[in-house]
Amino acid sequence: MKILVGVKRVVDFNVRIQVKADGSGVATEGVKMSMNPFDEIAVEEALRLKEAGKAEEVIAITIGPKASQEQLRTALAMGADRAIHVETDEDVQPLTAARILKAITDKEEPKIVMLGKQAIDDDNNQTAQMLAALANWPQATFASKIDVDGDSANVTREIDAGLETLSIDLPAVISTDLRLNEPRYVKLPDIMKAKRKPIETFTIAELGIEPAAAVKVLKTSAPAARQAGIKVASVDELVAALKEKGLI
Amino acid sequence: MAKVLIIAEHDGKKLNGSTARVMTCAQGLSAESVEIAVFAAEGAAVAEQAAAISGVTKVLLIENPANEHATAAILAPQIEALASEYSHVLAPSTTFGKDLTPRIAAHLAVPQISDIMRVESPRIFDRPIYAGNAVITVEAPEGIVVGTVRTASFSEAEKTGSATIEKREINVELPSHTRFVKLETSGSADRPDLQAAAKVVSGGRGVGSTENFKVIYDLADKLGAAVGASRAAVDAGFIPNDHQVGQTGKIIAPELYMSFGISGAIQHLAGIKDAGTIVAINKDPDAPIFEIADFGLVGDLFEIIPELEKALA
């Protein structure tokens, strides 16, 4: 079986982002870009399924500007077999992304589409669920353990109440959470090898997608900052301060 | 005028406090009606709790054995069948709502507004991006507004209402491709719920081990507090995942948040920004958590906790 795995280019998780003074967005010029960490976990899990003999081919896909190919190359260096780049300079929101992924899914017919549970830039946490809806497939979001067995899978999900296990028929969409695995480091020879792996490119128009009605961003602002507090020197001082506030 | 449908979150017996927080958000929509839908196998008790939330016009109770567990693939087609009667469909931005609502939005061919933290108008909302390090004001396009509500941004609505409860049958085909197997909880049912607690005591990597977490639990019990944790502590296996606070864990707004041995990665801080008072205890005087703590105390948590307990006794 094939696994299609989504990869998004985002501002690196270590970067402290700055809101532009004119409220037009977040400054991304000259900022380090990386693969969304949840997507790295998705790539790793797809590769592990392949290495365990449960999948034959891992295809990485990204939607974004030309530079997103860097993140596809990372996925290929990790071990993905080939990649698909849906190239656009537009801001692609989750519903449109899900429609694009649906079109690629119809073409490639993967048994599993593995996506990070959310991208750490827009924090939407929508695309996997939307793709599952459009395909009328099962979804198992926030996965922390995946056992594939023939035409079905048992997926353990990290939910507020604890760990929930679902049994789902394949094909299905799975979104990955933090503790599913620890992604491998990419070795230099693999980076060289990845340069020879194929990347197929499409435009949104070529896929015949109608972009969805979009949420309009009116302005971007910095969050309300918390007042800086004080350091206390002792437990007694702390207890006195909390008592004064009526907290203990 | 807005007609709002809220999807209740519950465990079959008890309505989750997040639902009353979504109600407070809905009050900002100048709605002519706000209805709560309870999907359950047997949901009379939950429906009664929902009917007591002030401002609720009506509670819809949809009972079906298939609704025993909150499975998105099962609930979504039923909600889609109801949705055309409403201008807004809202759920809490908990793992329940996050899993469910995008599935509905996609079928309704509308985008979703995730993590609504402020209502400016029935179509204009604030929501956080980049782990809360920026806030965007967004306008939903025409059509039904589907959204999840960031529960830490809204308090629970009062419980002085007595809305009518109407049983509904929804006859849509439900998929059999998704089956509930089991739910493992960390068995802390006698402790306050992390997302609803007024006080939270939280431990990080600095706590060091599962055994050492006992001191965190003991202090929490003395204060009547819930227990939270940083991602590092959960990753290290000190404490189960449902205690994780932060960007991808739980976003909480207790009156008092006391952190022990948590350095304060931005992802963790994103989960506690709305707390009333933040107390940080850490060995490292340069730990970023001190930048947002109201009261910081530099020191060894294993020395400070016994002192605290003595002072509280």
PDB file of C-alpha atoms in Angstrom, chain B residues 108-216:
ATOM      1  CA  LEU B 108     -20.917  22.334   4.552  1.00  0.00           C
ATOM      2  CA  ALA B 109     -18.228  23.817   2.239  1.00  0.00           C
ATOM      3  CA  VAL B 110     -17.388  26.586   4.700  1.00  0.00           C
ATOM      4  CA  PRO B 111     -14.082  27.383   6.384  1.00  0.00           C
ATOM      5  CA  GLN B 112     -13.751  26.967  10.128  1.00  0.00           C
ATOM      6  CA  ILE B 113     -12.722  29.573  12.679  1.00  0.00           C
ATOM      7  CA  SER B 114     -10.556  27.710  15.227  1.00  0.00           C
ATOM      8  CA  ASP B 115      -9.999  28.860  18.826  1.00  0.00           C
ATOM      9  CA  ILE B 116     -12.292  31.899  18.921  1.00  0.00           C
ATOM     10  CA  MET B 117     -10.975  34.081  21.757  1.00  0.00           C
ATOM     11  CA  ARG B 118     -13.068  37.222  21.209  1.00  0.00           C
ATOM     12  CA  VAL B 119     -16.243  38.061  19.338  1.00  0.00           C
ATOM     13  CA  GLU B 120     -16.264  41.418  17.594  1.00  0.00           C
ATOM     14  CA  SER B 121     -19.413  40.823  15.579  1.00  0.00           C
ATOM     15  CA  PRO B 122     -21.351  37.734  14.484  1.00  0.00           C
ATOM     16  CA  ARG B 123     -18.824  37.250  11.660  1.00  0.00           C
ATOM     17  CA  ILE B 124     -15.664  38.850  13.033  1.00  0.00           C
ATOM     18  CA  PHE B 125     -13.531  37.117  15.630  1.00  0.00           C
ATOM     19  CA  ASP B 126     -10.069  37.145  17.188  1.00  0.00           C
ATOM     20  CA  ARG B 127      -8.074  33.943  17.237  1.00  0.00           C
ATOM     21  CA  PRO B 128      -4.489  33.114  18.245  1.00  0.00           C
ATOM     22  CA  ILE B 129      -1.771  31.921  15.876  1.00  0.00           C
ATOM     23  CA  TYR B 130       1.873  30.944  16.476  1.00  0.00           C
ATOM     24  CA  ALA B 131       1.124  29.466  19.901  1.00  0.00           C
ATOM     25  CA  GLY B 132      -0.611  32.671  20.920  1.00  0.00           C
ATOM     26  CA  ASN B 133       2.339  34.907  20.014  1.00  0.00           C
ATOM     27  CA  ALA B 134       0.111  36.759  17.559  1.00  0.00           C
ATOM     28  CA  VAL B 135      -3.621  37.339  17.339  1.00  0.00           C
ATOM     29  CA  ILE B 136      -5.500  37.653  14.068  1.00  0.00           C
ATOM     30  CA  THR B 137      -8.848  39.332  13.585  1.00  0.00           C
ATOM     31  CA  VAL B 138     -10.722  37.345  10.971  1.00  0.00           C
ATOM     32  CA  GLU B 139     -13.967  37.668   9.089  1.00  0.00           C
ATOM     33  CA  ALA B 140     -15.917  34.569   8.120  1.00  0.00           C
ATOM     34  CA  PRO B 141     -17.291  34.494   4.558  1.00  0.00           C
ATOM     35  CA  GLU B 142     -20.995  34.067   3.764  1.00  0.00           C
ATOM     36  CA  GLY B 143     -22.638  30.878   4.898  1.00  0.00           C
ATOM     37  CA  ILE B 144     -22.845  29.057   8.194  1.00  0.00           C
ATOM     38  CA  VAL B 145     -20.112  30.040  10.654  1.00  0.00           C
ATOM     39  CA  VAL B 146     -18.472  26.911  12.052  1.00  0.00           C
ATOM     40  CA  GLY B 147     -16.094  27.523  14.915  1.00  0.00           C
ATOM     41  CA  THR B 148     -14.364  26.183  17.978  1.00  0.00           C
ATOM     42  CA  VAL B 149     -14.209  28.334  21.092  1.00  0.00           C
ATOM     43  CA  ARG B 150     -11.018  28.773  23.090  1.00  0.00           C
ATOM     44  CA  THR B 151     -12.482  27.894  26.472  1.00  0.00           C
ATOM     45  CA  ALA B 152      -9.815  29.736  28.517  1.00  0.00           C
ATOM     46  CA  SER B 153     -11.017  33.017  26.985  1.00  0.00           C
ATOM     47  CA  PHE B 154     -14.571  32.755  28.316  1.00  0.00           C
ATOM     48  CA  SER B 155     -15.946  32.051  31.774  1.00  0.00           C
ATOM     49  CA  GLU B 156     -18.733  29.541  32.319  1.00  0.00           C
ATOM     50  CA  ALA B 157     -22.244  30.942  31.859  1.00  0.00           C
ATOM     51  CA  GLU B 158     -24.490  30.942  34.938  1.00  0.00           C
ATOM     52  CA  LYS B 159     -26.632  27.881  35.673  1.00  0.00           C
ATOM     53  CA  THR B 160     -29.968  29.497  36.471  1.00  0.00           C
ATOM     54  CA  GLY B 161     -31.802  28.566  33.279  1.00  0.00           C
ATOM     55  CA  SER B 162     -34.525  26.030  32.591  1.00  0.00           C
ATOM     56  CA  ALA B 163     -34.717  25.589  28.853  1.00  0.00           C
ATOM     57  CA  THR B 164     -37.047  23.055  27.291  1.00  0.00           C
ATOM     58  CA  ILE B 165     -35.604  19.739  26.190  1.00  0.00           C
ATOM     59  CA  GLU B 166     -36.770  18.451  22.845  1.00  0.00           C
ATOM     60  CA  LYS B 167     -36.029  14.913  21.700  1.00  0.00           C
ATOM     61  CA  ARG B 168     -35.039  14.700  18.053  1.00  0.00           C
ATOM     62  CA  GLU B 169     -34.628  11.789  15.702  1.00  0.00           C
ATOM     63  CA  ILE B 170     -32.107  12.298  12.959  1.00  0.00           C
ATOM     64  CA  ASN B 171     -32.372   9.737  10.232  1.00  0.00           C
ATOM     65  CA  VAL B 172     -29.129   9.796   8.327  1.00  0.00           C
ATOM     66  CA  GLU B 173     -26.932   6.908   7.376  1.00  0.00           C
ATOM     67  CA  LEU B 174     -24.073   6.528   9.851  1.00  0.00           C
ATOM     68  CA  PRO B 175     -20.755   4.974   8.830  1.00  0.00           C
ATOM     69  CA  SER B 176     -19.510   1.697  10.303  1.00  0.00           C
ATOM     70  CA  HIS B 177     -15.880   2.364   9.365  1.00  0.00           C
ATOM     71  CA  THR B 178     -14.933   3.833  12.734  1.00  0.00           C
ATOM     72  CA  ARG B 179     -15.329   1.810  15.919  1.00  0.00           C
ATOM     73  CA  PHE B 180     -14.616   2.787  19.514  1.00  0.00           C
ATOM     74  CA  VAL B 181     -12.324   0.262  21.204  1.00  0.00           C
ATOM     75  CA  LYS B 182     -11.450   1.707  24.609  1.00  0.00           C
ATOM     76  CA  LEU B 183     -10.669   4.756  26.687  1.00  0.00           C
ATOM     77  CA  GLU B 184      -7.847   4.693  29.229  1.00  0.00           C
ATOM     78  CA  THR B 185      -8.046   7.489  31.770  1.00  0.00           C
ATOM     79  CA  SER B 186      -5.406   8.271  34.327  1.00  0.00           C
ATOM     80  CA  GLY B 187      -7.856   7.518  37.115  1.00  0.00           C
ATOM     81  CA  SER B 188      -7.758  10.862  38.880  1.00  0.00           C
ATOM     82  CA  ALA B 189     -11.522  11.195  38.966  1.00  0.00           C
ATOM     83  CA  ASP B 190     -11.468  12.410  42.589  1.00  0.00           C
ATOM     84  CA  ARG B 191      -9.247  15.367  41.708  1.00  0.00           C
ATOM     85  CA  PRO B 192     -10.537  18.573  40.113  1.00  0.00           C
ATOM     86  CA  ASP B 193     -10.647  18.646  36.331  1.00  0.00           C
ATOM     87  CA  LEU B 194      -7.582  20.402  34.930  1.00  0.00           C
ATOM     88  CA  GLN B 195      -9.591  22.550  32.516  1.00  0.00           C
ATOM     89  CA  ALA B 196     -12.135  23.660  35.093  1.00  0.00           C
ATOM     90  CA  ALA B 197     -10.022  23.921  38.247  1.00  0.00           C
ATOM     91  CA  ALA B 198      -9.579  27.243  40.037  1.00  0.00           C
ATOM     92  CA  LYS B 199      -6.096  26.170  41.128  1.00  0.00           C
ATOM     93  CA  VAL B 200      -3.516  24.154  39.249  1.00  0.00           C
ATOM     94  CA  VAL B 201      -0.204  22.805  40.518  1.00  0.00           C
ATOM     95  CA  SER B 202       2.060  21.819  37.669  1.00  0.00           C
ATOM     96  CA  GLY B 203       5.353  19.985  37.350  1.00  0.00           C
ATOM     97  CA  GLY B 204       8.027  19.891  34.684  1.00  0.00           C
ATOM     98  CA  ARG B 205      11.214  18.105  33.781  1.00  0.00           C
ATOM     99  CA  GLY B 206      12.730  19.398  37.023  1.00  0.00           C
ATOM    100  CA  VAL B 207      10.482  17.079  39.021  1.00  0.00           C
ATOM    101  CA  GLY B 208      12.684  14.273  37.737  1.00  0.00           C
ATOM    102  CA  SER B 209      10.597  11.092  37.944  1.00  0.00           C
ATOM    103  CA  THR B 210       7.174   9.532  38.269  1.00  0.00           C
ATOM    104  CA  GLU B 211       7.845   8.876  41.971  1.00  0.00           C
ATOM    105  CA  ASN B 212       8.829  12.484  42.563  1.00  0.00           C
ATOM    106  CA  PHE B 213       5.557  13.653  41.038  1.00  0.00           C
ATOM    107  CA  LYS B 214       3.953  12.455  44.268  1.00  0.00           C
ATOM    108  CA  VAL B 215       5.069  15.707  45.921  1.00  0.00           C
ATOM    109  CA  ILE B 216       3.210  17.638  43.209  1.00  0.00           C
TER     110      ILE B 216
END
